[in-house]
Coordinates of C-alpha atoms and ligand atoms in Angstrom, one line a residue:
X424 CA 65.1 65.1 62.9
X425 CA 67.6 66.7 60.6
X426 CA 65.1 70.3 61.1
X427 CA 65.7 69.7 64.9
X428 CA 69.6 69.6 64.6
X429 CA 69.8 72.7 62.2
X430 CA 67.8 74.6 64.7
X431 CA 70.1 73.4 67.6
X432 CA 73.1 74.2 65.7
X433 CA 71.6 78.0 64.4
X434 CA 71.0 78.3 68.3
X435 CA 74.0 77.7 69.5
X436 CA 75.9 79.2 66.9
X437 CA 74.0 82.6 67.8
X438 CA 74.4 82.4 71.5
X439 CA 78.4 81.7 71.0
X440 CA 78.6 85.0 68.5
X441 CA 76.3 86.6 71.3
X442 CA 78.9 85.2 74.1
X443 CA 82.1 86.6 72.0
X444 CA 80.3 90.1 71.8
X445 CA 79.5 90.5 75.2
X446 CA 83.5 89.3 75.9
X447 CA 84.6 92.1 73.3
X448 CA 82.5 95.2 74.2
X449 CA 83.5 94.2 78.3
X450 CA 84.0 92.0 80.5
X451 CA 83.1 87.8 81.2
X452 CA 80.3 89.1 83.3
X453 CA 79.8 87.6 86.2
X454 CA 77.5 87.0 89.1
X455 CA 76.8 89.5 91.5
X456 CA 79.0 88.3 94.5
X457 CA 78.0 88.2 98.2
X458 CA 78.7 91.3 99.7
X459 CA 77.3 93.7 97.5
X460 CA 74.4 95.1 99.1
X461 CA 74.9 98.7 99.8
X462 CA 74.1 101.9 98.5
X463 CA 75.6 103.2 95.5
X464 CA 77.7 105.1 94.8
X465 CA 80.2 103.1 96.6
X466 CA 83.1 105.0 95.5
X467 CA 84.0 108.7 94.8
X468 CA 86.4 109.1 91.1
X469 CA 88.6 111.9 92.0
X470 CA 90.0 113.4 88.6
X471 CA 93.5 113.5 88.8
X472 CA 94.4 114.4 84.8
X473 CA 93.1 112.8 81.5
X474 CA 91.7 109.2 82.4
X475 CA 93.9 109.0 85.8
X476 CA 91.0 108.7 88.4
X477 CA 91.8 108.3 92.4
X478 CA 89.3 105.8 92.9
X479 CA 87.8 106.5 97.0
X480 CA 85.2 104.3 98.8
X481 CA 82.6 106.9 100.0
X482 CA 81.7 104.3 103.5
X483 CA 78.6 102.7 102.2
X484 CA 80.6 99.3 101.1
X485 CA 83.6 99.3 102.8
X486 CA 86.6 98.5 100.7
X487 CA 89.5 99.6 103.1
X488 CA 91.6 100.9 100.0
X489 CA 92.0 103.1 97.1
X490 CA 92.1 102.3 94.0
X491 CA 94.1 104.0 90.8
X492 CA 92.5 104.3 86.8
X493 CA 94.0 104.5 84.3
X494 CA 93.2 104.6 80.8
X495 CA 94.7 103.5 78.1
X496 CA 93.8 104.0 74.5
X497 CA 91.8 100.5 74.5
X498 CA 91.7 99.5 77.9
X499 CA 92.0 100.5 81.8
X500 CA 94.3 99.2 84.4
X501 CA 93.7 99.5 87.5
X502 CA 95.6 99.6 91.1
X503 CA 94.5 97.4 93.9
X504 CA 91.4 95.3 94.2
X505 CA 89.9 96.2 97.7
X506 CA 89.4 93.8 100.7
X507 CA 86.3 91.7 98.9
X508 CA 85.1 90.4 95.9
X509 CA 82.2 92.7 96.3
X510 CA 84.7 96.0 96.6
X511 CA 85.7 95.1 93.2
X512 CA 82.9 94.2 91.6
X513 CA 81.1 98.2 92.9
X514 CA 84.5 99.7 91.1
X515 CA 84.2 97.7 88.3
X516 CA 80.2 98.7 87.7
X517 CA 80.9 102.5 88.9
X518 CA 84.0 102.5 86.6
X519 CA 81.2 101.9 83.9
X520 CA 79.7 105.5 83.8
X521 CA 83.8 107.3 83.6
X522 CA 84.7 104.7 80.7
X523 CA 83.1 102.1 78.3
X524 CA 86.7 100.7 78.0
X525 CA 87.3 97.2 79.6
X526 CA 89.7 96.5 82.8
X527 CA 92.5 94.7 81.2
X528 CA 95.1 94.8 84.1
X529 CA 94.5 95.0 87.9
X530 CA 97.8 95.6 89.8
X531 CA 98.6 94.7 93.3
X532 CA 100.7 97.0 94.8
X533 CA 101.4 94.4 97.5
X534 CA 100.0 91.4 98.8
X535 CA 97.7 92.7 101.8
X536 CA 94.0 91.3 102.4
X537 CA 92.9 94.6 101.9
X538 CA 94.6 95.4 98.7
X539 CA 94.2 92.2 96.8
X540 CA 91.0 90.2 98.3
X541 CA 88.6 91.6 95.1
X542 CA 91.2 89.5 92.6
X543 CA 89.1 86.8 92.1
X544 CA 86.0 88.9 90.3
X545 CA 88.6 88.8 87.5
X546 CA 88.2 86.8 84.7
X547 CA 90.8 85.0 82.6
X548 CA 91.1 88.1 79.9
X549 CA 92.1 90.3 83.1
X550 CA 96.3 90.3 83.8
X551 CA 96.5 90.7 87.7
X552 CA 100.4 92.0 88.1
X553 CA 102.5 92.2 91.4
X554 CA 105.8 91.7 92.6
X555 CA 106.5 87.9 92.6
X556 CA 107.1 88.1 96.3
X557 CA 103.2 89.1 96.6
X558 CA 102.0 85.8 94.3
X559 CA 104.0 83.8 96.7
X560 CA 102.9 85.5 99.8
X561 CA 99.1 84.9 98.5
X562 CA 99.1 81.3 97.5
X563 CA 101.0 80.8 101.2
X564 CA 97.8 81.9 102.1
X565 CA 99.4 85.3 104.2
X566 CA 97.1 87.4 103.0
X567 CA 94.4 85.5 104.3
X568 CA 95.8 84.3 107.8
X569 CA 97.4 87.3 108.6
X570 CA 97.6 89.5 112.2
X571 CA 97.1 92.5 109.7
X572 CA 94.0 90.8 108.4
X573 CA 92.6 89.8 111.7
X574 CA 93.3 93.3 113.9
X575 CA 91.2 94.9 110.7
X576 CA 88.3 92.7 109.9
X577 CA 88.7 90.4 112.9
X578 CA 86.5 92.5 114.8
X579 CA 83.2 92.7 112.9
X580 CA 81.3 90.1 114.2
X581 CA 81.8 92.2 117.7
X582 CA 80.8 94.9 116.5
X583 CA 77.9 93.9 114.4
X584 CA 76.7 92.6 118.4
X585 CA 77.2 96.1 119.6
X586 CA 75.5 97.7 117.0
X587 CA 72.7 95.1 117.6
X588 CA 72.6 95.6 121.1
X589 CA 72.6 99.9 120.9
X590 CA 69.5 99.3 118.3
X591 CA 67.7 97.1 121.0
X592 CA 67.9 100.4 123.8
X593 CA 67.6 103.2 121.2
X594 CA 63.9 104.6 121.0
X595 CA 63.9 107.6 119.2
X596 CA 63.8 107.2 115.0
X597 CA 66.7 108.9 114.3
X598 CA 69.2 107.3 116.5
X599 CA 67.5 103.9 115.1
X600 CA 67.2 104.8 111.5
X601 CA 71.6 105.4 112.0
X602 CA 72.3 102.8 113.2
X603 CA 70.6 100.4 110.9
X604 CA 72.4 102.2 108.4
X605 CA 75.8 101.4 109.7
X606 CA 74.2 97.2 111.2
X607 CA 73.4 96.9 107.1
X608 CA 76.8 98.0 106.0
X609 CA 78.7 95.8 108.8
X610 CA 76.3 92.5 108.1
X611 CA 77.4 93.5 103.9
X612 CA 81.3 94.1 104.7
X613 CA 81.1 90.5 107.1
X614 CA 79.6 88.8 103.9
X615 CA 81.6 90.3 101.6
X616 CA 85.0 89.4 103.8
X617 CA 84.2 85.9 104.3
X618 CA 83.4 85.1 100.5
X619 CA 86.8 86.1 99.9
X620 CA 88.7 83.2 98.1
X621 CA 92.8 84.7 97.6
X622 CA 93.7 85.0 94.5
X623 CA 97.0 85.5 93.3
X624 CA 98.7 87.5 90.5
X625 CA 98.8 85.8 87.1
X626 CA 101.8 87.8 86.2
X627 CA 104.7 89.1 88.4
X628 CA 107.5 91.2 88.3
X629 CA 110.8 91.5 90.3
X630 CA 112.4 95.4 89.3
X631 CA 110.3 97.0 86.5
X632 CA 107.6 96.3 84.1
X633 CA 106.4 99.1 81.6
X634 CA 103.2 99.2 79.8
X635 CA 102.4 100.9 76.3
X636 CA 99.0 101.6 75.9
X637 CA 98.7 104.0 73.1
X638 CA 100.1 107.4 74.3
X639 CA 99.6 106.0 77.5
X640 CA 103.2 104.9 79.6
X641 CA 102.9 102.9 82.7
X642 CA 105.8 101.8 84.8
X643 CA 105.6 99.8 87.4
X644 CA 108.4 99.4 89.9
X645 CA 110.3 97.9 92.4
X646 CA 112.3 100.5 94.7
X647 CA 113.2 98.1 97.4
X648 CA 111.7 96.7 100.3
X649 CA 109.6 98.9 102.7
X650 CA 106.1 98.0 103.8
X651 CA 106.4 94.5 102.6
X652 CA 109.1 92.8 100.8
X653 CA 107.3 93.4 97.7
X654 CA 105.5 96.6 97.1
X655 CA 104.8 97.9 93.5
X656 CA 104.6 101.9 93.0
X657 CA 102.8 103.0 89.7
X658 CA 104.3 105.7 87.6
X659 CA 103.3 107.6 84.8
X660 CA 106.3 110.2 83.8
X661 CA 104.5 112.2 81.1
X662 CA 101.9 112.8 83.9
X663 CA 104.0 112.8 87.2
X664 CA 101.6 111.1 88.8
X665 CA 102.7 108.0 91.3
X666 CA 100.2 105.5 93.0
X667 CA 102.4 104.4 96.1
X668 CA 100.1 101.7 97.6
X669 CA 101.1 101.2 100.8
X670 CA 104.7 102.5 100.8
X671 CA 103.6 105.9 101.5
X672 CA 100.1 107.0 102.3
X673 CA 98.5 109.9 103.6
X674 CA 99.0 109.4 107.3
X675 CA 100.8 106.6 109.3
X676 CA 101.1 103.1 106.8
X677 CA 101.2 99.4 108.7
X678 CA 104.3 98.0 110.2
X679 CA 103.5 94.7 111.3
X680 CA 105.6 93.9 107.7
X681 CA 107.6 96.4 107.6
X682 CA 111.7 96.3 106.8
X683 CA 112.3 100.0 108.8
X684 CA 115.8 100.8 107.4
X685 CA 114.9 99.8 103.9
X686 CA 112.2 101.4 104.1
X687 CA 113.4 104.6 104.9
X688 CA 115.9 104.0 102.0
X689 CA 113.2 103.0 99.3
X690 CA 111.6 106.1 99.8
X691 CA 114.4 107.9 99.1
X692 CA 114.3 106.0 96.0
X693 CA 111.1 106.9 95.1
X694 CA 112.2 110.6 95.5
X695 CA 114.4 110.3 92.9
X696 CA 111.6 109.7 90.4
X697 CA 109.8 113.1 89.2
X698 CA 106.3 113.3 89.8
X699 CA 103.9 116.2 91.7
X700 CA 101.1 114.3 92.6
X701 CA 100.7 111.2 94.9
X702 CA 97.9 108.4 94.6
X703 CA 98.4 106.5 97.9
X704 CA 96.6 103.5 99.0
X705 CA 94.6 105.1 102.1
X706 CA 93.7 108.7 102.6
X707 CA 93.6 111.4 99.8
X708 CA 95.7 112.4 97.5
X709 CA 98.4 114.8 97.7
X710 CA 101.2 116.9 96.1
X711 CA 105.2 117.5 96.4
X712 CA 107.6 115.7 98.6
X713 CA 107.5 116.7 101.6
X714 CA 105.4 113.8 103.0
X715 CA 108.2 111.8 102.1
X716 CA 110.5 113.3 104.6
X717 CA 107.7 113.4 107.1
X718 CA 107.5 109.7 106.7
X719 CA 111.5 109.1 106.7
X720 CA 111.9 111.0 109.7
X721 CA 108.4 109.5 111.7
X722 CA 110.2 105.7 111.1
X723 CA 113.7 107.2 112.3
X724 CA 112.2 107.6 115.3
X725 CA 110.4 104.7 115.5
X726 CA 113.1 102.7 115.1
X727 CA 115.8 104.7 117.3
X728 CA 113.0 104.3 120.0
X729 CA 112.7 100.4 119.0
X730 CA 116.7 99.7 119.5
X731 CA 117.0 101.2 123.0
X732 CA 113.6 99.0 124.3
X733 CA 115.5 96.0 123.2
X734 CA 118.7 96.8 124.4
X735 CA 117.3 97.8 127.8
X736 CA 115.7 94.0 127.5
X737 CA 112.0 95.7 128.1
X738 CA 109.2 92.9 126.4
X739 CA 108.1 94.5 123.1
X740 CA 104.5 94.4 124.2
X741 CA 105.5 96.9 126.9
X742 CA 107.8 98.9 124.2
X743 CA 104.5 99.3 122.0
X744 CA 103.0 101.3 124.6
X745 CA 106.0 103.1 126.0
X746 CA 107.6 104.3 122.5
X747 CA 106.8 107.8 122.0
X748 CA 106.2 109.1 118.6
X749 CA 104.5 113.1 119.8
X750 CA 107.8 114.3 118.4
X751 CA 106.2 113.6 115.0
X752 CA 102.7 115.1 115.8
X753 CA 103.1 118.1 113.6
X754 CA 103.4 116.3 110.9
X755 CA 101.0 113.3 111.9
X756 CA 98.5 115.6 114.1
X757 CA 96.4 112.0 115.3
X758 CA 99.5 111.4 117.2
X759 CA 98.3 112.4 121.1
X760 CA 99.8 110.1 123.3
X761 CA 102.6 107.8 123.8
X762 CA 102.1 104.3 122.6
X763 CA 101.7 102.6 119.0
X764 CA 98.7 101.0 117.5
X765 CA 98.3 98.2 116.5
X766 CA 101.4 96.8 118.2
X767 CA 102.3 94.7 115.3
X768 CA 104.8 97.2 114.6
X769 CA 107.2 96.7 118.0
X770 CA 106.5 93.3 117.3
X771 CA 108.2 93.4 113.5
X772 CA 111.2 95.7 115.1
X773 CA 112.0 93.1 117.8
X774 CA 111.8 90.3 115.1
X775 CA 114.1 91.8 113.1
X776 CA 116.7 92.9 115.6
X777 CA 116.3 89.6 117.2
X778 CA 118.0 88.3 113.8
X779 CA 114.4 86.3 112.8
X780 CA 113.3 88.4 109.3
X781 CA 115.6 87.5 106.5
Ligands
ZN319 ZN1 99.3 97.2 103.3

């Protein structure tokens, strides 16, 4: 009897000092969630300097966002978690082959579904930071119920049907082998959306947070309200390197949330800090400031447009596809037509000058 406990105690004892090892080499691993079957690679590391990475889905898992690396001297942080748990989870094992160093802090740069639905593959020795008015926004459960959320992702099933219906009619090998491809990476994004349980930051900020990590300096700021009322930019001065999320990205951002003159205001803000090169949270990176402008002056218009629609009393549905943004084409070149897609953001203007957005 006595043998029996001392061999139950040895083996227990060995699996706990095999448990804390695992925990200290990497992370509490995890199950493979739903929504991770796809092809790897899933993303492509862009190099930006020493272990700053610009993290980019390559399409065969879609995870609707970037991502930002950085490495410390013991540990990584890292900038946005995707729109699944099974987007994180594919950056978390591709991070493996950059950097045996284990993800300490995830930061959401704002509370969108498509920014913040991996959280939850984090376990309890992972800090997930964001602006307190993005904890508040995901326990509210906006991030989940949201128009954003559903003119995005509300669509797959429909399209999984069309995809299903032009394998039925195609013949030739080809055309079916394709669309398979895209059917198994649709069916893989549906699971992966719907095992999504919202997670919200563990710690939060309201103006500025700065992390040490070895040589390593990480701000993380508040420049005022813009695409949401709480969007966190990433800064590292010693490499001039920003990771914007959503505040400013290569192209047109969302502005179902937006606060237009604030907006225009916080990125002048975030001109004031000195960096060259620009992580945003869709499209590729890019250098200087003159997106920054380009952006300024593309919501000017907007919202110039957006006044006279309401003072001429025309329904904002109707101002959506009126208001004409070609005057910004050079600089935006997907701009063809008159007309703003989705519509959320006439929606947001009329709220606002109709006196309902604090
Ligand atoms: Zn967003």
């Amino acid at each position: 009897m006595m043998r029996i406990r001392l061999i139950a105690f040895l083996l227990i004892a060995t699996l706990g000092t095999m448990a804390i090892a695992a925990n200290r080499t990497g992370q509490t691993p995890s199950a493979r969630p739903p929504g991770t079957s796809y092809k790897a690679p899933a993303f492509t590391f862009n190099k930006i300097t020493d272990g700053v990475y610009h993290a980019v889905g390559t399409g065969s898992l879609v995870v609707m966002s970037n991502a930002t690396i950085v490495e410390g001297d013991r540990d990584v942080l890292v900038v946005d978690s995707h729109v699944s748990p099974g987007g994180a989870w594919a950056l978390r094992e591709e991070l493996k082959a950059i950097t045996p160093k284990p993800i300490r802090w995830v930061v959401n740069s704002h509370y969108h579904f498509d920014h913040s639905h991996g959280n939850q593959i984090y376990g309890p020795e992972v800090e997930i930071i964001g602006h307190e008015f993005a904890r508040a926004q995901i326990l509210a459960g906006k991030s989940q119920d949201s128009p954003a959320r559903e003119f995005f992702v509300g669509g797959v099933p429909a399209t999984i049907k069309t995809l299903e219906g032009r394998l039925a009619a195609a013949t030739d090998e080809k055309t079916r082998a394709q669309i398979e491809e895209q059917l198994a990476i649709q069916r893989n994004h549906l699971e992966g959306t719907n095992a999504v349980k919202p997670t919200p930051p563990t710690m939060t900020l309201t103006r500025k947070m700065t992390l040490f990590r070895g040589g390593r300096e990480i701000q993380l700021l508040f420049l005022g309200r813009g695409h949401t009322a709480g969007d966190v930019v990433v800064f590292l001065p010693k490499e001039r390197v920003v990771a914007t999320g959503d505040l400013l990205v290569n192209g047109t951002s969302y502005m179902g949330d937006a606060f237009f003159t604030e907006w225009i205001q916080t990125i002048e803000v975030l001109k004031g800090l000195d960096f060259d090169t620009v992580l945003p949270g869709h499209g590729a990176a890019f250098t200087g400031k003159a997106k920054l402008d380009h952006w300024q002056a593309y919501m000017r218009d907007f919202w110039e447009q957006a006044q006279k629609f309401h003072k001429a009393g025309t329904p904002w549905e109707e101002a959506a596809k009126l208001v004409d943004l070609r005057g910004q084409a050079a600089n935006y070149p997907a701009i063809r037509a008159p007309g703003i897609t989705p519509n959320h953001a006439m929606r947001r203007a009329y709220e606002i000058l109709d006196g309902k957005v604090k």
